[in-house]
Every structure is written in structure tokens, then in C-alpha cells.
mmCIF file with all atom_site columns, C-alpha atoms in Angstrom:
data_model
loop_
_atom_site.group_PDB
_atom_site.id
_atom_site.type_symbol
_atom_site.label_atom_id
_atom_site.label_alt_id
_atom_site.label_comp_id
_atom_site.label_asym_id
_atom_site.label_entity_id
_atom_site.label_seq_id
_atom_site.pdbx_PDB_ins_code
_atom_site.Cartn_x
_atom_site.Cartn_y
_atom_site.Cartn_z
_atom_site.occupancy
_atom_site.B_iso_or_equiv
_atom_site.pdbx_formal_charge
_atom_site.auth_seq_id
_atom_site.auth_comp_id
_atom_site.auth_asym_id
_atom_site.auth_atom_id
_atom_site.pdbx_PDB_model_num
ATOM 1   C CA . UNK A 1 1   ? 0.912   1.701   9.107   1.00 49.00 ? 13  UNK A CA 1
ATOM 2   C CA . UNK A 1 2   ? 4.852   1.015   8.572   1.00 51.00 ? 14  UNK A CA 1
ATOM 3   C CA . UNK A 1 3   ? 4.928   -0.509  4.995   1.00 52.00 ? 15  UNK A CA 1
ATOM 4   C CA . UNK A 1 4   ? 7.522   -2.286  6.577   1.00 57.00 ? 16  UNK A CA 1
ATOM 5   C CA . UNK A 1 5   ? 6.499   -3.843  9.834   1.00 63.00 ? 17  UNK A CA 1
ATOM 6   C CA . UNK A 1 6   ? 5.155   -7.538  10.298  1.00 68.00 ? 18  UNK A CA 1
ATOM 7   C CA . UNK A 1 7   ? 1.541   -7.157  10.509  1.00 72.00 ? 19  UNK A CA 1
ATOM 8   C CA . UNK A 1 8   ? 0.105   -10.535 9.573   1.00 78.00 ? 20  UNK A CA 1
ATOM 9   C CA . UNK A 1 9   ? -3.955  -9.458  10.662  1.00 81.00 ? 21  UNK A CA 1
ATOM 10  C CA . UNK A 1 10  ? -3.885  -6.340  9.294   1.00 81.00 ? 22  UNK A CA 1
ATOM 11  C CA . UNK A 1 11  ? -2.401  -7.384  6.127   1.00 80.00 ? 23  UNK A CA 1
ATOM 12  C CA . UNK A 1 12  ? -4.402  -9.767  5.272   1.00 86.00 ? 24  UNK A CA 1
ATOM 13  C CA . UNK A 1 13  ? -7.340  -7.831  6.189   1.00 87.00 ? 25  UNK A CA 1
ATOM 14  C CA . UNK A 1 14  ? -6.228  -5.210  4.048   1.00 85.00 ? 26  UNK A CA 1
ATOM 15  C CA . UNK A 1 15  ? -5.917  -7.543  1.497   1.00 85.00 ? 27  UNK A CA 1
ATOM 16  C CA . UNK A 1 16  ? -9.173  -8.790  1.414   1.00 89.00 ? 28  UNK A CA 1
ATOM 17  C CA . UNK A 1 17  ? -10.702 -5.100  0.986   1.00 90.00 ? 29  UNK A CA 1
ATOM 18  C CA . UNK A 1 18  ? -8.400  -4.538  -1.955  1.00 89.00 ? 30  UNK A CA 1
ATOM 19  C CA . UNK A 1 19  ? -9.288  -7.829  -3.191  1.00 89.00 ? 31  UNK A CA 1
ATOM 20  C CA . UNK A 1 20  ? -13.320 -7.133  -2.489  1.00 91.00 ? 32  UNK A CA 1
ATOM 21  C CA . UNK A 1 21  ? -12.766 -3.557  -4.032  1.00 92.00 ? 33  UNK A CA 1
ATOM 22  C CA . UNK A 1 22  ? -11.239 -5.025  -7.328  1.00 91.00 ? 34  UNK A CA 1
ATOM 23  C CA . UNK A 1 23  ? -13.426 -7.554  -7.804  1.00 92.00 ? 35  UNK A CA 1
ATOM 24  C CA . UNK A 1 24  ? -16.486 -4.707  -7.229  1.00 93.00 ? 36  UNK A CA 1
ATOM 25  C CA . UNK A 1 25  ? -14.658 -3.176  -9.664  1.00 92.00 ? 37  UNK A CA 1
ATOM 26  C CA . UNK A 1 26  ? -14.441 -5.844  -12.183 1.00 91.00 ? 38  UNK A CA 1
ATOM 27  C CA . UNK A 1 27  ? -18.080 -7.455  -11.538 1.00 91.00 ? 39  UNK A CA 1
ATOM 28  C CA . UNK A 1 28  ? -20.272 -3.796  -11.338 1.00 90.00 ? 40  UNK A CA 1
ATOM 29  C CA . UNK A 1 29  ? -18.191 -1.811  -14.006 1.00 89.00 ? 41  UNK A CA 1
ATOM 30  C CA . UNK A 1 30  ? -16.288 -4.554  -15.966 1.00 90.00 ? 42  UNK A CA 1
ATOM 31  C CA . UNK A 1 31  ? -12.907 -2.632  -15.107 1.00 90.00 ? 43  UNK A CA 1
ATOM 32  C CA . UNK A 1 32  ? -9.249  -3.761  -13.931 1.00 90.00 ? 44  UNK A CA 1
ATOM 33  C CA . UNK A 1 33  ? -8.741  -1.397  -10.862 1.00 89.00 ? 45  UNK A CA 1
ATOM 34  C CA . UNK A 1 34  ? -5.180  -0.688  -11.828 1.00 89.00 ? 46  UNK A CA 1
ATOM 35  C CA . UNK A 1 35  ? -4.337  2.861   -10.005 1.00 90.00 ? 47  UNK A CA 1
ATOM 36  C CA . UNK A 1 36  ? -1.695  3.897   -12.272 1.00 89.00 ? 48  UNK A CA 1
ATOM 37  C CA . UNK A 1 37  ? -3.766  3.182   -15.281 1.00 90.00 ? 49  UNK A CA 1
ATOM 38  C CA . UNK A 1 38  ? -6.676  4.429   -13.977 1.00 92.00 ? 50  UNK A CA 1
ATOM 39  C CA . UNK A 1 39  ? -4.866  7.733   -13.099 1.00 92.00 ? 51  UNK A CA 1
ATOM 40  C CA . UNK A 1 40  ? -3.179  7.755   -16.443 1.00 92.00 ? 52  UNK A CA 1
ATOM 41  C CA . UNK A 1 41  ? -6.831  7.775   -18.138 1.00 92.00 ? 53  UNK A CA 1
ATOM 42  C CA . UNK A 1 42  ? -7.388  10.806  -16.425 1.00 93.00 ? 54  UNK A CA 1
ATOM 43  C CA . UNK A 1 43  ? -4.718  12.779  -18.167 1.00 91.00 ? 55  UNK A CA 1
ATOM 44  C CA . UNK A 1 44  ? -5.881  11.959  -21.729 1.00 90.00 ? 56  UNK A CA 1
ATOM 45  C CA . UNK A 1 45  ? -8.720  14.069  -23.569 1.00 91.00 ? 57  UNK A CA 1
ATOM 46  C CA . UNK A 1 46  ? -11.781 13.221  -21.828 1.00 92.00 ? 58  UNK A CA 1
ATOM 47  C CA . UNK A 1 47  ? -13.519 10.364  -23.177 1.00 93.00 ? 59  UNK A CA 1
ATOM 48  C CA . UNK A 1 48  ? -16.944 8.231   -21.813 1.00 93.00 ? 60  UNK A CA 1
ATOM 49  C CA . UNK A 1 49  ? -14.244 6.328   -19.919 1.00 93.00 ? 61  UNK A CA 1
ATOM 50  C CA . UNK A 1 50  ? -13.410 9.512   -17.829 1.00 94.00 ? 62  UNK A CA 1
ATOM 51  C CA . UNK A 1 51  ? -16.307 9.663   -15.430 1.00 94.00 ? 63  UNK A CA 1
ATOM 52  C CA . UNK A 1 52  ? -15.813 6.034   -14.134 1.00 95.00 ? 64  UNK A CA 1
ATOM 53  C CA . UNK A 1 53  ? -11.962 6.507   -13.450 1.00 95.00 ? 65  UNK A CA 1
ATOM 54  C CA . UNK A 1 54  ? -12.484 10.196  -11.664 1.00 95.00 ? 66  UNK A CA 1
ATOM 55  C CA . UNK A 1 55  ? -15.386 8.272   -9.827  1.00 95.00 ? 67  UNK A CA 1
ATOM 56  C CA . UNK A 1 56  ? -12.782 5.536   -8.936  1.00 94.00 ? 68  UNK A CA 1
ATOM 57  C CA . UNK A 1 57  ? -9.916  8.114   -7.823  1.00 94.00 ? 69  UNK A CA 1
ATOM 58  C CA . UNK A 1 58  ? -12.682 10.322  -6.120  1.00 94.00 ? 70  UNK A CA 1
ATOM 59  C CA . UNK A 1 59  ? -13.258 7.202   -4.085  1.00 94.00 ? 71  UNK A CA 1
ATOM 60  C CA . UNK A 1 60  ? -9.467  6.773   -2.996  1.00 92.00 ? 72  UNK A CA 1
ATOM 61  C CA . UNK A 1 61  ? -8.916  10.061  -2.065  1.00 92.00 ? 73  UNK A CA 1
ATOM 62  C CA . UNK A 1 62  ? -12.195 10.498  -0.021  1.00 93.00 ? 74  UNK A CA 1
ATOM 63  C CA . UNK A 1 63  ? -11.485 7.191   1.954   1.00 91.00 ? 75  UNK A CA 1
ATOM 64  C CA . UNK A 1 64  ? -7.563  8.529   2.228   1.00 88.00 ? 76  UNK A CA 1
ATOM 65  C CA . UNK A 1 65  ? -8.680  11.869  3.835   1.00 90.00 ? 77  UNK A CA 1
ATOM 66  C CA . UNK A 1 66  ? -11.016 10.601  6.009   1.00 90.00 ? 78  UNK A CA 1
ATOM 67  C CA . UNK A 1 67  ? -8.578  7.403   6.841   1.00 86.00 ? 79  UNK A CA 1
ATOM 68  C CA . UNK A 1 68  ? -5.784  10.258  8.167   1.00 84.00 ? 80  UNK A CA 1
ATOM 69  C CA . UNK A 1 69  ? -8.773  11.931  9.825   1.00 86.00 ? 81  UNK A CA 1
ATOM 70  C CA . UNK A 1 70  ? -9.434  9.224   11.776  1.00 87.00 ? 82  UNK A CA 1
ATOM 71  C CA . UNK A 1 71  ? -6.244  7.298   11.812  1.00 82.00 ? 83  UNK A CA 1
ATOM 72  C CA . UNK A 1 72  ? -3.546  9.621   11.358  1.00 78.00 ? 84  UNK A CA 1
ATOM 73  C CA . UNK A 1 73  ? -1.148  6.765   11.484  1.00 75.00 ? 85  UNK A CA 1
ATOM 74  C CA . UNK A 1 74  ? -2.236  5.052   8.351   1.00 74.00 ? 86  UNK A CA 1
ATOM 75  C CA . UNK A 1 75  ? -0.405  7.515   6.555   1.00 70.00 ? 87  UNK A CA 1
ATOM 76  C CA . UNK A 1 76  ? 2.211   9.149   7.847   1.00 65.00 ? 88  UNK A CA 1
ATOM 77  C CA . UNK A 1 77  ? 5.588   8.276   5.963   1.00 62.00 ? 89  UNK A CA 1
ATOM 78  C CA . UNK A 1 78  ? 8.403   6.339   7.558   1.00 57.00 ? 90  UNK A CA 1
ATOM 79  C CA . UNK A 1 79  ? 10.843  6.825   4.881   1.00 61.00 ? 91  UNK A CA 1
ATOM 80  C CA . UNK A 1 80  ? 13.007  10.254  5.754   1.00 68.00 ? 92  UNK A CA 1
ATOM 81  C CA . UNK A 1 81  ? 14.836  11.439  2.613   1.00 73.00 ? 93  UNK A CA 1
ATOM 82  C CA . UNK A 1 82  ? 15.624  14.986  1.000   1.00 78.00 ? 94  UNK A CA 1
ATOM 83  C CA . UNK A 1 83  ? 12.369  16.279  -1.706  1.00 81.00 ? 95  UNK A CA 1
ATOM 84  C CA . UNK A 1 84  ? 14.973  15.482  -4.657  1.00 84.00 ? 96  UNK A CA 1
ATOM 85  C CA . UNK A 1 85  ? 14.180  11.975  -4.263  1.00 81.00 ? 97  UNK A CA 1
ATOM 86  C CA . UNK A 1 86  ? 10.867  12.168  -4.160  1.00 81.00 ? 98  UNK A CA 1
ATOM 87  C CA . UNK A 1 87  ? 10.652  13.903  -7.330  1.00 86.00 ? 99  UNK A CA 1
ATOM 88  C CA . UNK A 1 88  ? 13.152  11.269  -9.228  1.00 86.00 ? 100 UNK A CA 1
ATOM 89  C CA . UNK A 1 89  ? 11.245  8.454   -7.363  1.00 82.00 ? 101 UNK A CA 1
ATOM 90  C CA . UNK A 1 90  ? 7.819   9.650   -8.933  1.00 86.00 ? 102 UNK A CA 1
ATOM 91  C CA . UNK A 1 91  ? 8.752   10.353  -11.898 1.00 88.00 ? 103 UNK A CA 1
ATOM 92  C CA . UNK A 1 92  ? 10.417  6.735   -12.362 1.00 87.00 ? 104 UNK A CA 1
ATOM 93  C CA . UNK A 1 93  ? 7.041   5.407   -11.039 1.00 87.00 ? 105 UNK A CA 1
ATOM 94  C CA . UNK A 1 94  ? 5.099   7.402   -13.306 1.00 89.00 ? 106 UNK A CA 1
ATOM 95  C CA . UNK A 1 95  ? 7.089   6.283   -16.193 1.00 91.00 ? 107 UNK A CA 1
ATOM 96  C CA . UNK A 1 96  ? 7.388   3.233   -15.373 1.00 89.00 ? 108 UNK A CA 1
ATOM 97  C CA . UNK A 1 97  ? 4.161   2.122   -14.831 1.00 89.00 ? 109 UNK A CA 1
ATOM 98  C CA . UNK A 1 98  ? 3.457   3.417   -18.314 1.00 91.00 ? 110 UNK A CA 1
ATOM 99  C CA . UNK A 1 99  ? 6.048   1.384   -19.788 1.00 89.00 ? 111 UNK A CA 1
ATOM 100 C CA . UNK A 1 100 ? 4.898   -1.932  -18.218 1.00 88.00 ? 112 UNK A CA 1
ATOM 101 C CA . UNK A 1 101 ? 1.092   -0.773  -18.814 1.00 88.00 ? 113 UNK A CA 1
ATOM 102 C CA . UNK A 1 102 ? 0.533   -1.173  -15.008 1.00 87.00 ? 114 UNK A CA 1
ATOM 103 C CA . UNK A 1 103 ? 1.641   -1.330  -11.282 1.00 86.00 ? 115 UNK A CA 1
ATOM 104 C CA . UNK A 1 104 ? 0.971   -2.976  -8.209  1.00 85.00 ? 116 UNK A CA 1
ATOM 105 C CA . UNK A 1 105 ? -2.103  -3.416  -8.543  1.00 85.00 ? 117 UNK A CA 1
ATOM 106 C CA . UNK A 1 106 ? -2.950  -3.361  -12.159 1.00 87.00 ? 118 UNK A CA 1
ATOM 107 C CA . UNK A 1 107 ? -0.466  -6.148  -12.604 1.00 89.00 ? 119 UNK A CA 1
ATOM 108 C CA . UNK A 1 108 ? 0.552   -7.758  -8.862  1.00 86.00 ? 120 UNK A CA 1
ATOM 109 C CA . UNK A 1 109 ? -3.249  -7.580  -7.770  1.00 86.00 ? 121 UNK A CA 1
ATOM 110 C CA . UNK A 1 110 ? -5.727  -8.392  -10.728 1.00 88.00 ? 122 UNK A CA 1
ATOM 111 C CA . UNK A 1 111 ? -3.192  -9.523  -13.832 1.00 89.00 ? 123 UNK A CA 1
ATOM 112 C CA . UNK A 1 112 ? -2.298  -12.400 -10.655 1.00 89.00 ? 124 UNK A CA 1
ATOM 113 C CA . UNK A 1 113 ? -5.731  -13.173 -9.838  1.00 86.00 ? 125 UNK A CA 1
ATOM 114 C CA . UNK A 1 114 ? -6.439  -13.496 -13.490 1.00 86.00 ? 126 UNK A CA 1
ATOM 115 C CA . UNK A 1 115 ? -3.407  -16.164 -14.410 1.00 90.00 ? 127 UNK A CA 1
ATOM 116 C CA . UNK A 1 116 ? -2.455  -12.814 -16.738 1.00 90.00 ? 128 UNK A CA 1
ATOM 117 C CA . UNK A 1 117 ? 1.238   -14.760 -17.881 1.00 91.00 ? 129 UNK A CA 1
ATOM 118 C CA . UNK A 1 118 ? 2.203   -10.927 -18.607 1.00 90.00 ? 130 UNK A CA 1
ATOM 119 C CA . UNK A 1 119 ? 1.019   -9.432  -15.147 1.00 91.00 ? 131 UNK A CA 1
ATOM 120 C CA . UNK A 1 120 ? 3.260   -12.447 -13.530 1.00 92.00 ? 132 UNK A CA 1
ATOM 121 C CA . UNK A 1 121 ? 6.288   -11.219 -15.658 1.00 91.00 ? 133 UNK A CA 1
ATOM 122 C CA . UNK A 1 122 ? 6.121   -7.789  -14.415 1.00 90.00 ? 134 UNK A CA 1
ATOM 123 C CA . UNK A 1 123 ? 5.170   -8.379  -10.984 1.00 90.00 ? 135 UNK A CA 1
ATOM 124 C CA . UNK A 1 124 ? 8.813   -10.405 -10.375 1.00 91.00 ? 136 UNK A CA 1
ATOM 125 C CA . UNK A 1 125 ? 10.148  -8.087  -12.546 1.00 90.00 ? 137 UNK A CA 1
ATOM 126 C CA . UNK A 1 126 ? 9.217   -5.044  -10.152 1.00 86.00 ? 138 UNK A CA 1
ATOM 127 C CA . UNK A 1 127 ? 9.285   -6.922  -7.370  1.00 85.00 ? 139 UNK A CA 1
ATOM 128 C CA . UNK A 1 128 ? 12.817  -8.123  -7.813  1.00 88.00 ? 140 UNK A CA 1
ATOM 129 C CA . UNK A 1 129 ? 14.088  -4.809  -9.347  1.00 86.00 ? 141 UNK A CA 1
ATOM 130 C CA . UNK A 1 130 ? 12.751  -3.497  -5.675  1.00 81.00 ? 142 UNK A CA 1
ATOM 131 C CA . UNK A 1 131 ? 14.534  -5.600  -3.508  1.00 83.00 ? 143 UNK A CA 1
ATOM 132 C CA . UNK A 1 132 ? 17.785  -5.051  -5.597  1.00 86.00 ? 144 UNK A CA 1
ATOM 133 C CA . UNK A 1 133 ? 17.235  -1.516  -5.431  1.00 81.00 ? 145 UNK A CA 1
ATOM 134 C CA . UNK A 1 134 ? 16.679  -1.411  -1.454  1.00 78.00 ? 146 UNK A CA 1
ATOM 135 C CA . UNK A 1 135 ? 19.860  -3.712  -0.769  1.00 83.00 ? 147 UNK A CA 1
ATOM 136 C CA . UNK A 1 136 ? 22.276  -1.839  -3.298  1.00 84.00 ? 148 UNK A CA 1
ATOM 137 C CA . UNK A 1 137 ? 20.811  1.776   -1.352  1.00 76.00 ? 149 UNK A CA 1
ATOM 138 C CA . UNK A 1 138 ? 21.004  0.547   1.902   1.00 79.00 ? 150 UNK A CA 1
ATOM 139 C CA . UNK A 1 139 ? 25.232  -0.978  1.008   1.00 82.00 ? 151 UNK A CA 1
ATOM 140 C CA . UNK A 1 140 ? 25.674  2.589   -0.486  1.00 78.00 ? 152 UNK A CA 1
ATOM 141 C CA . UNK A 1 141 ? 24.266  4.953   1.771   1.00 71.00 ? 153 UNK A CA 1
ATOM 142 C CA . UNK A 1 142 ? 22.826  3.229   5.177   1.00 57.00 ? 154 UNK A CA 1
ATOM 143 C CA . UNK A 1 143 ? 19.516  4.061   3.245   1.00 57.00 ? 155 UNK A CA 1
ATOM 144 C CA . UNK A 1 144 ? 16.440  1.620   3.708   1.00 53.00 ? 156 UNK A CA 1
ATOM 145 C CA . UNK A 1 145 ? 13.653  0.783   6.500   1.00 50.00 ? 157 UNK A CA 1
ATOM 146 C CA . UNK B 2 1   ? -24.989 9.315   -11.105 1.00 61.00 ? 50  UNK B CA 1
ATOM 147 C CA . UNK B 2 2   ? -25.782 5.792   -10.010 1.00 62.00 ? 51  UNK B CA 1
ATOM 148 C CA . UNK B 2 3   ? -23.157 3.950   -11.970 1.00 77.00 ? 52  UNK B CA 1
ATOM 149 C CA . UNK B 2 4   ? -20.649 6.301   -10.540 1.00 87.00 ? 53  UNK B CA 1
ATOM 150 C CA . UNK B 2 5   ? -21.439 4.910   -7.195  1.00 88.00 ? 54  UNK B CA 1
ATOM 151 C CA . UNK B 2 6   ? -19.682 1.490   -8.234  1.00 83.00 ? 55  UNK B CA 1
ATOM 152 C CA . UNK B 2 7   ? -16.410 2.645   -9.284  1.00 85.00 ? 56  UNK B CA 1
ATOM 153 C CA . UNK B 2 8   ? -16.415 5.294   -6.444  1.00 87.00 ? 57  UNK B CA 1
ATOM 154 C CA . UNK B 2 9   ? -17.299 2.714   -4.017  1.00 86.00 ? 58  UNK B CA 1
ATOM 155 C CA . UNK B 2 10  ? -14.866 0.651   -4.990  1.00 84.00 ? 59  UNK B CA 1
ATOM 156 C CA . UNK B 2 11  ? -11.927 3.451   -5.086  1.00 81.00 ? 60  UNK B CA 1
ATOM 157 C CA . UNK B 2 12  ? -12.625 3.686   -1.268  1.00 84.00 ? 61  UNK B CA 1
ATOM 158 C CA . UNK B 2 13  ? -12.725 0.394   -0.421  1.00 79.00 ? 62  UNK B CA 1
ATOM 159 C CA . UNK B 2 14  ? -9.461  0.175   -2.572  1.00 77.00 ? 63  UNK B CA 1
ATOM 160 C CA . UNK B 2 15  ? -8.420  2.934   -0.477  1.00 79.00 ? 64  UNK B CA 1
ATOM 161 C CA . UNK B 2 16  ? -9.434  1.457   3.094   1.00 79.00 ? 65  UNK B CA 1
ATOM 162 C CA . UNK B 2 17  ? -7.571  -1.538  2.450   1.00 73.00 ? 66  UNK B CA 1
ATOM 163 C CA . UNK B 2 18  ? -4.398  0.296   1.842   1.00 75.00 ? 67  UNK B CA 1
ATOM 164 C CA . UNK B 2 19  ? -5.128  1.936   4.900   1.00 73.00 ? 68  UNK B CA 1
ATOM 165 C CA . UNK B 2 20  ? -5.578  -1.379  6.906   1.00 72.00 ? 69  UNK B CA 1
ATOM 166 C CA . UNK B 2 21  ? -2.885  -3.517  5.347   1.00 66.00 ? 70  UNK B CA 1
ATOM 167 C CA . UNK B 2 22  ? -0.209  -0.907  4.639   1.00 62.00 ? 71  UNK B CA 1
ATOM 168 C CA . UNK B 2 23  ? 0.405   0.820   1.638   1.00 57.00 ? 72  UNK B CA 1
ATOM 169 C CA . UNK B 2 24  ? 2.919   1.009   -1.982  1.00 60.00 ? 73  UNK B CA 1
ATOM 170 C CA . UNK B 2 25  ? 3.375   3.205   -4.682  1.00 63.00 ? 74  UNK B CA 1
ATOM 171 C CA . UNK B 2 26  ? 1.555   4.372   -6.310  1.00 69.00 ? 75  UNK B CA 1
ATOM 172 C CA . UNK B 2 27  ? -1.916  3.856   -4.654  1.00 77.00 ? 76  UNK B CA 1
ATOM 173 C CA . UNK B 2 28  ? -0.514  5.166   -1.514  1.00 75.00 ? 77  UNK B CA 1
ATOM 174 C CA . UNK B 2 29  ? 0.545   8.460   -3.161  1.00 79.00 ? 78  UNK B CA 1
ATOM 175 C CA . UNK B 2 30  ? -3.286  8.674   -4.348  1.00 82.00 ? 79  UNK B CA 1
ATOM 176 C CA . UNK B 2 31  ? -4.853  7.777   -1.334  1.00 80.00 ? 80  UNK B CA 1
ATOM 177 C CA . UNK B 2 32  ? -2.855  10.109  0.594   1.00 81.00 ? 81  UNK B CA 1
ATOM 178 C CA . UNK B 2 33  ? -3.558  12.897  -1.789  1.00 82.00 ? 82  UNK B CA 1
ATOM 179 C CA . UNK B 2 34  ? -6.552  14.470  0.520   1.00 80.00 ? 83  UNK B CA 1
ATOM 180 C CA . UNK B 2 35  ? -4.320  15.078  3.258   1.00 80.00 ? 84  UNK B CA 1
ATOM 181 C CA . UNK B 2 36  ? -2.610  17.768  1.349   1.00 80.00 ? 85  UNK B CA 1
ATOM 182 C CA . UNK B 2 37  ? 0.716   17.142  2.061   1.00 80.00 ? 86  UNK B CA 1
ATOM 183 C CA . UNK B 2 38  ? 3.524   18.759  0.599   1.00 80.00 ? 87  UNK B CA 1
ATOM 184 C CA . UNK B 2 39  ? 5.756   15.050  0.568   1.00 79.00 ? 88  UNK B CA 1
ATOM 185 C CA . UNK B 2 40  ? 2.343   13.422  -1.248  1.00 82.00 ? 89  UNK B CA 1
ATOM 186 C CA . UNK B 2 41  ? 1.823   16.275  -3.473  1.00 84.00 ? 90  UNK B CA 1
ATOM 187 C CA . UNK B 2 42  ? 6.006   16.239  -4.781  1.00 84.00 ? 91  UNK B CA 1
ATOM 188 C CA . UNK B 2 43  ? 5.253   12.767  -5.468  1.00 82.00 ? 92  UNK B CA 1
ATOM 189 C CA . UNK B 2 44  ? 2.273   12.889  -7.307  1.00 86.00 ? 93  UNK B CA 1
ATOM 190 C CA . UNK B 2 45  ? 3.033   15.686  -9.682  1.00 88.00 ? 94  UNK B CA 1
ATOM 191 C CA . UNK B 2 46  ? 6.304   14.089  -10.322 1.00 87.00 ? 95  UNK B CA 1
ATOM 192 C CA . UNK B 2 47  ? 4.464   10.489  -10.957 1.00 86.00 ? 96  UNK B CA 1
ATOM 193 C CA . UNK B 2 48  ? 2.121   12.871  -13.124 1.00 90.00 ? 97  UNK B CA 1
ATOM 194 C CA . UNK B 2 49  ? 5.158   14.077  -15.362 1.00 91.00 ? 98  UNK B CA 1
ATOM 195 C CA . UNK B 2 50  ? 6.537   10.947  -15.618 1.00 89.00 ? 99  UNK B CA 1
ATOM 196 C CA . UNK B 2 51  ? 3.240   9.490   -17.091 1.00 89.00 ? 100 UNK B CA 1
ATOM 197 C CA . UNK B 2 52  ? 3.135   12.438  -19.593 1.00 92.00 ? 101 UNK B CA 1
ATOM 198 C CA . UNK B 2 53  ? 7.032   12.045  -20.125 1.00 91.00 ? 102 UNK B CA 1
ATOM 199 C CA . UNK B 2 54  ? 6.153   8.515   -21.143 1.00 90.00 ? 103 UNK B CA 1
ATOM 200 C CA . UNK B 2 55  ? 3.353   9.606   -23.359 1.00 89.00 ? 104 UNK B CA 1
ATOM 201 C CA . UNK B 2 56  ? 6.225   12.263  -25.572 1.00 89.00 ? 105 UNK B CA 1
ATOM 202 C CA . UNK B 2 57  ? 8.580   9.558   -25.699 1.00 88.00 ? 106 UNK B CA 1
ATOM 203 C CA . UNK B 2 58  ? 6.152   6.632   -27.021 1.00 86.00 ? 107 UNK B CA 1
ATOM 204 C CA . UNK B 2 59  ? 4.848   8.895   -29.300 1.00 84.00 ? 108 UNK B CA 1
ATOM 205 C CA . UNK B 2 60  ? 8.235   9.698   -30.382 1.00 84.00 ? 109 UNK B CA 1
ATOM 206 C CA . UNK B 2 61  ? 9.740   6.119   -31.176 1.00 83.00 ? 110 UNK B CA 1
ATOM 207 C CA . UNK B 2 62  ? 6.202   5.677   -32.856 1.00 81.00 ? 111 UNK B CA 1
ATOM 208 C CA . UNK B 2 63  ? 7.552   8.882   -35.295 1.00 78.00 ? 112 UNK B CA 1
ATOM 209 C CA . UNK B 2 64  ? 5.369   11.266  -35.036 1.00 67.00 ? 113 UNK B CA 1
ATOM 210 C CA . UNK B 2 65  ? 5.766   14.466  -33.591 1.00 63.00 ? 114 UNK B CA 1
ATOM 211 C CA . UNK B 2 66  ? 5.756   15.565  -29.814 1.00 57.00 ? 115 UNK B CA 1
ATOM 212 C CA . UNK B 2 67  ? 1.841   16.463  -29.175 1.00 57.00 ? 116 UNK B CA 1
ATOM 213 C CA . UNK B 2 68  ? 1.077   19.406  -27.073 1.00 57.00 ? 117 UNK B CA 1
ATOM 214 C CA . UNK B 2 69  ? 0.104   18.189  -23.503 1.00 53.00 ? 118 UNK B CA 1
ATOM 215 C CA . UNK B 2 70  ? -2.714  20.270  -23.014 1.00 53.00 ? 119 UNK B CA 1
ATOM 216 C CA . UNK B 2 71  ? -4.064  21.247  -26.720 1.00 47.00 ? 120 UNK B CA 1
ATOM 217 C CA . UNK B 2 72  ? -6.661  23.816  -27.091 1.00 42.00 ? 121 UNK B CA 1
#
């Protein structure tokens, strides 16, 4: 699935599953399914929060192998540029997710849902900083979807 | 075992909707981790580093000394 094609139905349906997989999240294990943070809590000293989050990232990965198993398209990458920017772009994700204690969906999915005033600062924060970034590299370099 | 089932559940449903509705960093570079390739795994380990890279310099404006990443 092109992150950047208009697919009304299928966003909204895969909306609803991240939105039914937080809130299972949330109600069964009293948790904010924020990926980043999640992942982060993984590369701490293990504590008795560690089981839950590997449980949690076990669960994305399974679903992600067997989604490319099945549906091959769901994943495969429609951005084309040289390894050195994939390294620079996750490493500013990494850090940056840190830094703002979240990420998409830490902050734009449950810190939202939750009227979090902070999660609504950083999600137009990131979300502007994103479409700034994609215009100025697209001006520069013809780069962009 | 059983209240693993919840969170793990819920990482795949996570997961399925990315798959359905389209995906972002970073939950795309972790869902696409089982697939093995080289693209995902570049992106991970470098989202990886930059976590720890954060942890070095927070600990750092906090004054205390750079702690060993993996002690022991």
C-alpha cells in the first residue's frame, strides 16, 4: 500500500484496527501502544515491563511477516533513495521520537484520542515539520512521492 | 503466558491495520521487520542508534557521565 495514494476504504479501515488494537491495548494491559516507546523499553535493562512490550512488538512483526506473505504489496517501499538516507532518516526518527517522548502513534494516535494538550503539540509539530521537509526536498532535488 | 496474549494480540492487530490503511515511520519499519529486508533492517538499526544516541546525550545535559550501553 502506497503511503501516498488516495485510499479512502482502506484507510479508514486501517484506522479502525489501529484504533481497536490501541484501545485493546489500553483496556486489557492499561498501556499507551506508542511503537517508538514501546521499542525504546526494549533497549533498557530488563524490567517487569519488558515481557508486555516484546509481547507487543512480537505481535507486529508476526502480523508484518505474514501480511508480506500474503500481501506482498502491503510492504514493499515506494520511496527509491541511496542506503545513506536511510541511515540519517532513522537515526533522526529514533532520536527524535525520544526527544518528544513519542511518535505517530504514541502521540498522533492515543495522546489525540485522549485530549493529551501535549500529544496535540507534537503531532502539528511533526506533522508540519513533515510537510516542510517533503516540499523543501522535492524544490531541491525533484525528491518526493 | 496468558497476559502476554493481550499485548501480543494487540501488536498484530496494530500491525494489520498498518497493513490495510498504509503505513509511517516508525511502525512501518517494525512491522516490516519479519520480512528481512536489507532497506527495513538499515532503518531499524539506525532508528535503534538514534534511540540510544538520545539516551548518551540526555544523560549528558543531566551531568552525569556517558553509561555503557550494554553493561555487564
Amino acid at each position: 500500500m502506497p503511503t501516498t495514494s488516495f485510499t479512502p476504504g482502506a484507510a479508514a479501515a486501517g484506522g479502525a484496527l489501529i484504533g481497536a488494537a490501541a484501545s485493546l491495548l489500553l483496556l486489557g494491559q492499561g498501556r499507551v501502544a506508542g511503537v517508538s516507546s514501546v521499542v525504546a523499553g526494549l533497549l533498557r535493562p530488563p524490567t517487569h515491563e519488558t515481557p508486555w512490550r516484546a509481547a507487543f512488538v512480537a505481535g507486529m512483526v508476526a502480523m508484518g511477516t505474514v501480511g508480506a506473505w500474503l500481501w506482498p504489496a502491503a510492504v514493499v517501499s515506494t520511496v527509491d533513495r541511496p542506503p545513506v538516507t536511510w541511515v540519517v532518516a532513522g537515526l533522526l526518527v529514533g532520536f527524535g521520537t525520544r526527544l518528544g517522548s513519542g511518535c505517530t502513534s504514541g502521540h498522533g494516535v492515543c495522546g489525540l484520542s485522549r485530549a493529551s494538550p501535549r500529544a496535540l503539540v507534537a503531532t502539528l509539530t511533526f506533522l508540519t515539520t513533515g510537510a516542510l521537509s517533503a516540499t523543501v526536498a522535492r524544490w531541491l532535488g525533484g525528491v518526493g512521492p | 503466558m496468558i497476559g502476554l496474549a493481550i499485548p501480543f494480540a494487540a501488536g498484530a492487530l496494530f500491525a494489520a491495520g498498518l497493513l490495510v490503511g498504509g503505513m509511517t515511520q516508525p511502525q512501518k519499519a517494525v512491522t516490516a521487520l519479519g520480512t528481512g529486508r536489507p532497506d527495513v533492517l538499515v532503518v531499524v538499526a539506525s532508528m535503534v542508534a538514534g534511540m540510544l544516541a538520545h539516551r548518551v546525550w540526555e544523560r549528558r545535559r543531566a551531568g552525569a557521565p556517558p553509561r555503557p550501553l550494554h553493561p555487564g
